[in-house]
Short mmCIF file of C-alpha atoms and ligand atoms in Angstrom, two decimals:
data_model
loop_
_atom_site.label_atom_id
_atom_site.label_comp_id
_atom_site.label_asym_id
_atom_site.label_seq_id
_atom_site.Cartn_x
_atom_site.Cartn_y
_atom_site.Cartn_z
CA MET I 8 -9.08 -22.22 17.48
CA ASN I 9 -8.07 -22.19 14.15
CA SER I 10 -7.43 -25.81 12.07
CA ALA I 11 -3.94 -25.30 13.57
CA GLY I 12 -5.41 -25.02 17.37
CA ALA I 13 -3.75 -21.86 17.72
CA ARG I 14 -6.08 -18.69 18.84
CA VAL I 15 -7.86 -16.84 15.91
CA ASN I 16 -6.72 -13.04 15.75
CA LEU I 17 -8.61 -11.24 15.01
CA LEU I 18 -7.24 -8.63 13.91
CA ASP I 19 -7.18 -11.06 10.57
CA LEU I 20 -10.73 -10.57 9.60
CA ASP I 21 -13.14 -8.04 8.16
CA GLU I 22 -16.88 -7.29 8.78
CA VAL I 23 -17.99 -9.96 6.97
CA GLY I 24 -14.46 -12.63 8.65
CA LEU I 25 -15.04 -11.74 12.11
CA ARG I 26 -19.89 -11.87 11.23
CA ALA I 27 -18.69 -15.56 10.66
CA PHE I 28 -16.05 -16.14 12.98
CA PHE I 29 -19.03 -15.06 16.13
CA GLU I 30 -21.42 -17.67 13.81
CA SER I 31 -18.57 -20.94 13.50
CA ILE I 32 -19.29 -20.49 17.39
CA ASP I 33 -22.68 -20.03 18.18
CA GLU I 34 -22.88 -16.34 19.06
CA LYS I 35 -24.81 -13.91 17.32
CA PRO I 36 -23.01 -12.01 14.15
CA PHE I 37 -23.53 -8.52 15.55
CA ARG I 38 -20.96 -9.06 18.18
CA ALA I 39 -18.61 -8.13 15.26
CA GLN I 40 -20.04 -4.86 15.46
CA GLN I 41 -18.87 -4.29 18.69
CA VAL I 42 -15.79 -6.21 18.22
CA LEU I 43 -14.44 -4.01 15.70
CA LYS I 44 -15.24 -0.75 17.73
CA TRP I 45 -13.34 -1.75 20.69
CA ILE I 46 -10.73 -2.53 18.46
CA TYR I 47 -10.45 0.22 16.42
CA HIS I 48 -12.50 2.87 18.17
CA HIS I 49 -11.20 2.21 21.52
CA ALA I 50 -7.81 0.61 20.65
CA GLN I 51 -8.68 -2.02 22.66
CA THR I 52 -7.10 -4.83 22.62
CA ASP I 53 -8.12 -6.59 25.46
CA VAL I 54 -11.27 -9.17 25.44
CA ALA I 55 -11.62 -8.75 28.78
CA ALA I 56 -11.95 -5.13 28.62
CA MET I 57 -14.84 -5.45 26.71
CA THR I 58 -18.02 -4.69 28.58
CA ASP I 59 -20.28 -4.53 26.04
CA LEU I 60 -19.68 -8.88 25.14
CA GLY I 61 -21.06 -10.71 28.48
CA ILE I 62 -18.32 -12.38 30.95
CA ALA I 63 -19.64 -16.09 29.66
CA LEU I 64 -18.62 -14.49 25.86
CA ARG I 65 -15.78 -12.61 27.20
CA GLU I 66 -14.30 -15.74 28.89
CA LYS I 67 -14.79 -18.03 26.06
CA LEU I 68 -13.07 -15.32 23.71
CA SER I 69 -10.72 -15.37 25.72
CA LEU I 70 -9.60 -19.35 25.31
CA ILE I 71 -9.69 -19.32 21.71
CA ALA I 72 -9.34 -15.42 20.30
CA GLU I 73 -6.43 -13.21 20.19
CA ILE I 74 -6.16 -9.61 19.80
CA LYS I 75 -2.16 -9.76 18.22
CA LEU I 76 -0.27 -6.75 16.96
CA PRO I 77 3.01 -6.50 15.65
CA GLU I 78 5.65 -4.81 17.45
CA ILE I 79 7.20 -1.58 16.99
CA ILE I 80 11.34 -2.35 16.73
CA GLN I 81 11.87 1.34 16.18
CA GLU I 82 11.22 5.21 15.39
CA HIS I 83 13.09 7.62 13.17
CA ARG I 84 11.79 10.91 13.32
CA SER I 85 13.10 12.87 10.20
CA SER I 86 13.32 16.78 10.74
CA ASP I 87 10.79 17.56 7.89
CA GLY I 88 7.46 15.84 10.51
CA THR I 89 8.47 12.76 8.34
CA VAL I 90 7.88 9.69 10.78
CA LYS I 91 9.08 5.91 9.97
CA TRP I 92 8.77 2.70 12.04
CA LEU I 93 10.47 -0.20 11.66
CA ILE I 94 7.77 -3.40 12.41
CA GLY I 95 8.72 -5.95 13.63
CA PHE I 96 6.88 -9.53 13.26
CA LYS I 97 6.99 -13.30 14.53
CA GLY I 98 10.21 -14.98 12.81
CA GLY I 99 12.26 -11.91 12.48
CA ASN I 100 11.34 -10.02 9.42
CA ALA I 101 10.48 -6.52 10.06
CA VAL I 102 8.76 -3.84 7.83
CA GLU I 103 9.18 0.10 7.01
CA THR I 104 5.57 2.21 7.95
CA VAL I 105 5.65 5.93 6.92
CA TYR I 106 4.09 9.05 8.42
CA ILE I 107 4.20 12.44 6.10
CA PRO I 108 2.49 15.22 7.37
CA GLU I 109 1.61 17.74 5.30
CA PRO I 110 -0.11 20.64 5.79
CA LYS I 111 -3.53 19.71 4.93
CA ARG I 112 -3.30 15.92 5.42
CA GLY I 113 -1.44 13.07 7.18
CA THR I 114 -0.15 10.40 4.87
CA LEU I 115 0.59 6.80 5.95
CA CYS I 116 2.99 4.71 3.56
CA VAL I 117 1.61 1.08 4.76
CA SER I 118 3.54 -2.19 3.69
CA SER I 119 2.35 -5.40 1.85
CA GLN I 120 5.28 -7.59 1.52
CA VAL I 121 8.78 -9.09 3.47
CA GLY I 122 10.58 -7.56 0.70
CA CYS I 123 9.73 -7.71 -2.84
CA ALA I 124 9.18 -10.73 -5.50
CA LEU I 125 9.49 -7.88 -8.71
CA ASN I 126 12.82 -6.64 -9.01
CA CYS I 127 12.15 -2.99 -9.76
CA SER I 128 15.23 -2.08 -11.04
CA PHE I 129 15.33 1.23 -9.60
CA CYS I 130 13.85 0.42 -5.95
CA ALA I 131 15.16 -0.73 -2.79
CA THR I 132 12.55 -3.02 -1.52
CA GLY I 133 12.95 -4.60 -5.07
CA ALA I 134 17.16 -5.22 -4.11
CA GLN I 135 16.11 -7.42 -1.03
CA GLY I 136 14.68 -10.00 -2.66
CA PHE I 137 11.28 -11.40 -1.26
CA ALA I 138 10.41 -13.19 1.84
CA ARG I 139 6.76 -13.65 2.76
CA ASN I 140 3.21 -11.52 2.30
CA LEU I 141 1.70 -10.07 5.55
CA THR I 142 -0.97 -11.54 7.08
CA THR I 143 -4.75 -8.82 7.61
CA ALA I 144 -3.68 -8.52 11.02
CA GLU I 145 0.42 -7.70 10.40
CA ILE I 146 -0.93 -4.78 7.61
CA ILE I 147 -3.67 -3.16 9.83
CA GLY I 148 -1.73 -3.49 12.91
CA GLN I 149 0.69 -1.16 10.83
CA VAL I 150 -1.85 1.72 10.92
CA TRP I 151 -3.83 1.43 14.66
CA LEU I 152 -0.06 1.62 15.74
CA ALA I 153 1.17 4.45 13.64
CA ALA I 154 -2.63 5.67 15.02
CA LYS I 155 -1.78 5.14 18.53
CA ALA I 156 1.88 6.10 18.51
CA LEU I 157 0.85 9.36 15.90
CA GLY I 158 -2.28 9.94 18.81
CA HIS I 159 -5.02 9.09 16.28
CA GLU I 160 -6.45 12.72 16.81
CA ARG I 161 -5.45 16.52 17.53
CA ASN I 162 -7.44 19.35 18.07
CA GLY I 163 -10.43 17.29 16.19
CA GLN I 164 -8.78 17.09 13.21
CA ARG I 165 -7.68 13.18 12.51
CA ARG I 166 -3.51 12.93 11.96
CA ILE I 167 -3.90 10.53 9.40
CA THR I 168 -5.91 11.88 6.48
CA ASN I 169 -5.23 9.51 4.04
CA ILE I 170 -4.09 5.70 3.87
CA VAL I 171 -1.15 4.77 0.58
CA MET I 172 -0.90 1.06 -0.26
CA MET I 173 2.61 2.18 -1.22
CA GLY I 174 5.06 0.40 0.92
CA MET I 175 7.73 -2.22 0.69
CA GLY I 176 5.72 -5.31 -1.35
CA GLU I 177 3.19 -5.78 -4.57
CA PRO I 178 0.24 -5.40 -2.83
CA LEU I 179 -2.08 -6.93 -5.72
CA LEU I 180 -0.04 -10.57 -5.48
CA ASN I 181 -0.62 -10.04 -1.71
CA PHE I 182 -4.52 -10.13 -2.73
CA ASP I 183 -6.34 -11.80 -0.31
CA ALA I 184 -4.61 -10.49 3.72
CA VAL I 185 -4.72 -6.97 1.65
CA VAL I 186 -8.27 -6.62 0.83
CA PRO I 187 -9.84 -8.17 4.35
CA ALA I 188 -7.22 -5.24 5.83
CA MET I 189 -8.42 -2.23 2.78
CA SER I 190 -11.64 -3.13 4.35
CA LEU I 191 -11.16 -2.30 7.94
CA MET I 192 -9.60 0.90 6.79
CA ARG I 193 -12.71 1.92 5.30
CA ASN I 194 -15.27 0.88 7.54
CA ASP I 195 -16.79 3.19 9.94
CA LEU I 196 -16.57 0.67 12.50
CA GLY I 197 -13.35 0.29 11.44
CA PHE I 198 -10.81 3.64 10.58
CA GLY I 199 -13.64 4.83 8.67
CA PHE I 200 -11.58 6.22 5.91
CA ALA I 201 -13.40 7.24 2.41
CA ALA I 202 -12.74 5.32 -1.26
CA LYS I 203 -10.73 8.28 -2.29
CA ARG I 204 -8.43 8.78 0.71
CA VAL I 205 -7.38 4.63 0.74
CA THR I 206 -4.74 4.51 -2.69
CA LEU I 207 -3.02 0.21 -3.54
CA SER I 208 -0.52 1.17 -5.89
CA THR I 209 0.76 -1.37 -8.11
CA ALA I 210 3.69 -2.46 -10.22
CA GLY I 211 1.17 -3.28 -12.65
CA LEU I 212 -0.14 -6.60 -12.47
CA VAL I 213 -3.41 -6.23 -14.99
CA PRO I 214 -5.53 -9.30 -13.78
CA GLY I 215 -5.22 -7.99 -10.06
CA ILE I 216 -6.50 -4.73 -11.24
CA TYR I 217 -10.06 -6.31 -12.59
CA ARG I 218 -10.50 -8.34 -9.17
CA LEU I 219 -9.61 -5.22 -7.44
CA ARG I 220 -12.07 -2.93 -9.17
CA GLU I 221 -15.07 -6.13 -8.89
CA THR I 222 -13.98 -6.15 -5.39
CA ILE I 223 -13.74 -3.13 -3.36
CA ASP I 224 -13.70 0.32 -3.54
CA VAL I 225 -10.85 2.35 -3.28
CA ALA I 226 -8.78 4.20 -5.32
CA LEU I 227 -5.94 3.20 -7.45
CA ALA I 228 -2.59 4.33 -8.47
CA VAL I 229 -0.15 2.32 -11.17
CA SER I 230 3.03 2.75 -11.36
CA LEU I 231 4.06 3.34 -14.87
CA HIS I 232 7.35 5.66 -15.15
CA SER I 233 7.78 4.86 -18.88
CA PRO I 234 5.35 5.49 -21.92
CA VAL I 235 7.79 3.02 -23.86
CA ASP I 236 8.15 -0.85 -23.21
CA ASP I 237 11.45 -1.69 -23.95
CA VAL I 238 12.50 1.14 -21.08
CA ARG I 239 9.48 0.36 -18.95
CA THR I 240 10.79 -3.34 -19.28
CA GLU I 241 14.30 -2.43 -17.99
CA LEU I 242 12.32 -0.63 -14.84
CA VAL I 243 9.95 -2.86 -13.79
CA PRO I 244 10.34 -6.47 -15.69
CA LEU I 245 6.70 -7.40 -15.20
CA ASN I 246 6.12 -5.22 -18.24
CA ARG I 247 6.96 -8.20 -19.83
CA LYS I 248 3.99 -9.86 -19.11
CA TYR I 249 1.33 -7.34 -18.82
CA PRO I 250 2.95 -4.62 -21.41
CA ILE I 251 1.54 -0.63 -21.62
CA ALA I 252 -1.11 -1.34 -23.46
CA GLU I 253 -2.68 -3.86 -21.83
CA LEU I 254 -2.11 -2.43 -18.47
CA MET I 255 -3.41 0.88 -20.24
CA GLN I 256 -6.71 -0.67 -20.86
CA ALA I 257 -7.31 -2.24 -17.58
CA CYS I 258 -7.01 1.46 -15.52
CA ARG I 259 -10.10 2.76 -18.59
CA ASP I 260 -12.04 -0.61 -17.18
CA TYR I 261 -10.77 0.41 -13.57
CA VAL I 262 -12.37 4.07 -13.56
CA SER I 263 -15.63 3.53 -16.30
CA GLU I 264 -17.91 2.98 -13.47
CA LYS I 265 -18.78 6.97 -13.22
CA HIS I 266 -17.41 6.83 -8.65
CA LYS I 267 -13.86 5.39 -9.86
CA ARG I 268 -12.65 9.31 -10.49
CA SER I 269 -9.36 9.07 -12.10
CA VAL I 270 -6.09 6.77 -12.14
CA THR I 271 -3.31 7.95 -10.16
CA PHE I 272 0.04 7.42 -12.68
CA GLU I 273 3.34 7.53 -10.64
CA TYR I 274 6.39 8.34 -12.42
CA THR I 275 10.15 8.11 -10.97
CA LEU I 276 12.47 10.40 -13.04
CA ILE I 277 15.65 9.10 -13.74
CA ASP I 278 18.65 10.95 -15.26
CA GLY I 279 18.90 9.71 -18.80
CA VAL I 280 16.68 6.66 -18.86
CA ASN I 281 13.45 7.96 -18.46
CA ASP I 282 13.35 11.50 -18.02
CA HIS I 283 13.82 13.07 -22.46
CA PRO I 284 11.23 15.39 -23.65
CA GLN I 285 10.26 12.84 -25.76
CA HIS I 286 9.46 10.78 -23.34
CA ALA I 287 7.52 13.33 -22.02
CA ARG I 288 5.09 14.20 -24.90
CA LYS I 289 4.60 10.37 -25.75
CA LEU I 290 3.30 10.53 -21.98
CA VAL I 291 1.28 13.19 -22.59
CA LYS I 292 -0.47 10.85 -25.72
CA LEU I 293 -0.62 8.07 -23.92
CA LEU I 294 -2.62 9.66 -20.41
CA ARG I 295 -4.75 11.46 -22.30
CA THR I 296 -6.82 8.01 -23.48
CA VAL I 297 -7.81 7.34 -18.97
CA PRO I 298 -9.29 9.97 -16.73
CA SER I 299 -6.02 10.50 -15.01
CA LYS I 300 -3.40 12.42 -12.36
CA LEU I 301 0.50 12.55 -12.62
CA ASN I 302 2.56 11.88 -9.98
CA LEU I 303 6.23 12.77 -11.27
CA ILE I 304 8.94 11.82 -8.07
CA PRO I 305 12.51 12.07 -8.89
CA PHE I 306 14.68 9.46 -8.22
CA ASN I 307 16.09 8.89 -4.81
CA PRO I 308 19.17 7.08 -4.66
CA PHE I 309 19.87 4.47 -2.39
CA PRO I 310 23.60 2.09 -1.66
CA GLY I 311 24.45 0.16 -4.70
CA THR I 312 22.30 1.56 -7.33
CA GLN I 313 23.40 3.15 -11.07
CA TYR I 314 20.49 5.18 -10.87
CA ARG I 315 20.88 9.27 -10.47
CA CYS I 316 17.69 11.54 -10.22
CA SER I 317 16.73 14.09 -13.06
CA SER I 318 18.19 17.21 -12.40
CA GLN I 319 16.20 20.01 -11.76
CA ASP I 320 15.62 21.34 -14.96
CA ARG I 321 15.16 18.18 -16.43
CA ILE I 322 11.98 17.94 -13.83
CA ALA I 323 11.29 20.70 -14.87
CA GLU I 324 10.87 20.58 -18.46
CA PHE I 325 8.86 17.67 -17.64
CA GLN I 326 6.25 18.63 -16.04
CA GLU I 327 5.93 21.88 -18.53
CA ILE I 328 5.33 19.65 -21.89
CA VAL I 329 2.82 17.28 -19.60
CA MET I 330 1.50 19.96 -18.41
CA ARG I 331 0.78 22.21 -21.31
CA GLY I 332 0.38 18.56 -22.88
CA GLY I 333 -3.46 19.43 -20.13
CA LEU I 334 -2.39 16.45 -17.60
CA ILE I 335 -2.68 17.15 -14.25
CA ALA I 336 0.97 16.51 -13.00
CA THR I 337 2.44 17.02 -9.67
CA VAL I 338 5.96 16.84 -8.65
CA ARG I 339 6.29 15.04 -5.21
CA LYS I 340 7.94 16.49 -2.76
CA THR I 341 11.04 14.22 -1.80
CA ARG I 342 9.87 13.79 2.81
CA GLY I 343 12.39 12.18 5.08
CA GLU I 344 15.10 11.25 3.57
CA ASP I 345 17.60 12.47 6.36
CA ILE I 346 15.81 8.65 8.00
CA ASN I 347 15.99 6.82 4.85
CA ALA I 348 12.06 6.99 4.35
CA ALA I 349 11.30 8.42 0.76
CA CYS I 350 9.48 6.26 -2.03
CA GLY I 351 11.92 3.28 -2.52
CA GLN I 352 14.25 3.54 -0.26
CA LEU I 353 12.10 1.14 2.30
CA VAL I 354 14.58 -1.80 3.33
CA GLY I 355 13.00 -2.98 6.47
CA LYS I 356 14.87 -6.57 7.39
CA VAL I 357 14.25 -9.54 5.44
CA LYS I 358 15.57 -12.88 6.16
CA ASP I 359 15.15 -16.44 4.43
CA ARG I 360 14.74 -14.55 0.98
CA THR I 361 13.86 -16.40 -1.07
CA LYS I 362 16.51 -16.68 -4.68
CA ARG I 363 14.61 -13.95 -7.18
CA SER I 364 15.07 -16.74 -10.26
CA GLU I 365 12.57 -15.69 -12.47
CA ARG I 366 11.30 -18.94 -12.13
CA ILE I 367 9.28 -18.23 -9.56
CA LYS I 368 8.63 -14.45 -10.04
CA LEU I 369 6.79 -16.20 -12.72
CA LYS I 370 5.22 -18.63 -10.71
CA MET I 371 3.77 -15.93 -8.26
CA ILE I 372 2.30 -13.64 -11.09
CA GLU I 373 0.81 -17.03 -12.67
CA THR I 374 -1.00 -17.99 -9.63
CA THR I 375 -2.57 -14.75 -9.05
CA PRO I 376 -5.90 -15.50 -10.47
N1 SAH L 15 4.98 -2.14 -5.68
C1 SAH L 15 3.77 -1.50 -5.48
C2 SAH L 15 3.96 -0.49 -4.35
C3 SAH L 15 5.73 -0.05 -4.05
S1 SAH L 15 5.14 1.99 -4.19
C4 SAH L 15 4.13 -0.42 -7.08
O1 SAH L 15 5.42 -0.46 -7.28
O2 SAH L 15 3.21 0.77 -7.36
C5 SAH L 15 6.39 2.65 -4.23
C6 SAH L 15 6.28 3.83 -5.39
O3 SAH L 15 8.11 4.68 -5.44
C7 SAH L 15 6.63 3.30 -6.68
O4 SAH L 15 5.56 3.35 -7.27
C8 SAH L 15 7.34 2.88 -7.19
O5 SAH L 15 7.52 2.68 -8.16
C9 SAH L 15 8.31 4.03 -6.29
N2 SAH L 15 10.23 4.52 -6.28
C10 SAH L 15 10.74 2.99 -6.05
N3 SAH L 15 11.94 2.70 -5.84
C11 SAH L 15 11.78 4.19 -6.23
C12 SAH L 15 13.05 5.71 -6.19
N4 SAH L 15 14.53 5.14 -5.71
N5 SAH L 15 13.01 6.52 -6.46
C13 SAH L 15 12.00 6.95 -6.26
N6 SAH L 15 10.65 6.69 -6.61
C14 SAH L 15 10.37 4.76 -6.33
#
């Protein structure tokens, strides 16, 4: 039981947390390893079936603990193979999780919050407002459910090869739940993904980037969208608090250790806003100072937006300028458009949303260590 007298959901605990849990109930910490393997290698959610635990321990666990997954409410399959799930939680909120198959890999895009408080002007999730943070169980539960729904392996090949925290929400504003979830993605007793295959994407929360670097080894993606402060502030209001120069310094520091390769910068191309050749040239100058890759994303429209996608020619010209400038730049293919599963189109079901007042947003950001 936890302090509120409810059963402990074992999906809320990474290996460190599970070891502490077993110690707290006078059991051997190594039980954590057995339980993790049952949950993540054998997809077992019934403690009674964990046969190497001994009957007494299984009975004890079934009284005080549970393995409680969120629920798949809807599944949509795109004609291009992309799958989108609406995943629901207690109390009626839901988020979206997307699987994007490509010839040599399969990427799972996971959500970290119901809605988002950052209010980026070109993002459908932002337009929803913010309801609440997801728990670790609700984050790792998305991976568990997707792996199960897809059939975790096919012909000895894993269907999911990469996980990106690029769904709904700002993961660094839900640090304490996101980190244990990513630790379960990385842990060999969990899903066992290599560091370069688990990516956290942030709108640019500078203190969170430093904290992440100290806490866990994962790849970093940063939603940049403009090399110019006033344009970036219009798109990502968080830029007012953490302007480009500070953000770039945080990125340089993130990759300053050898094992932390490079930062991926996301750049959504919006017609007439950030797609001018001049912007491309400024971007080259800016990104030359950081080991990086650039991911250009054609803007995906959603109901109510005033923005439009840049033309094919503009996108090609932009890519050419940055590549001539020496950057590694790819244009992200839009996937799952027919099921509204593309970047920035995820809306889920956001109940009890908080009023998006500046006051609340700033408070949240300021209380983030
Ligand atoms: N809050 C985090 C995680 C979301 S990742 C972050 O901002 O990085 C989702 C990515 O899709 C971000 O790079 C975001 O800027 C981008 N995006 C949002 N709305 C979009 C849209 N309408 N079209 C294309 N990309 C969009």
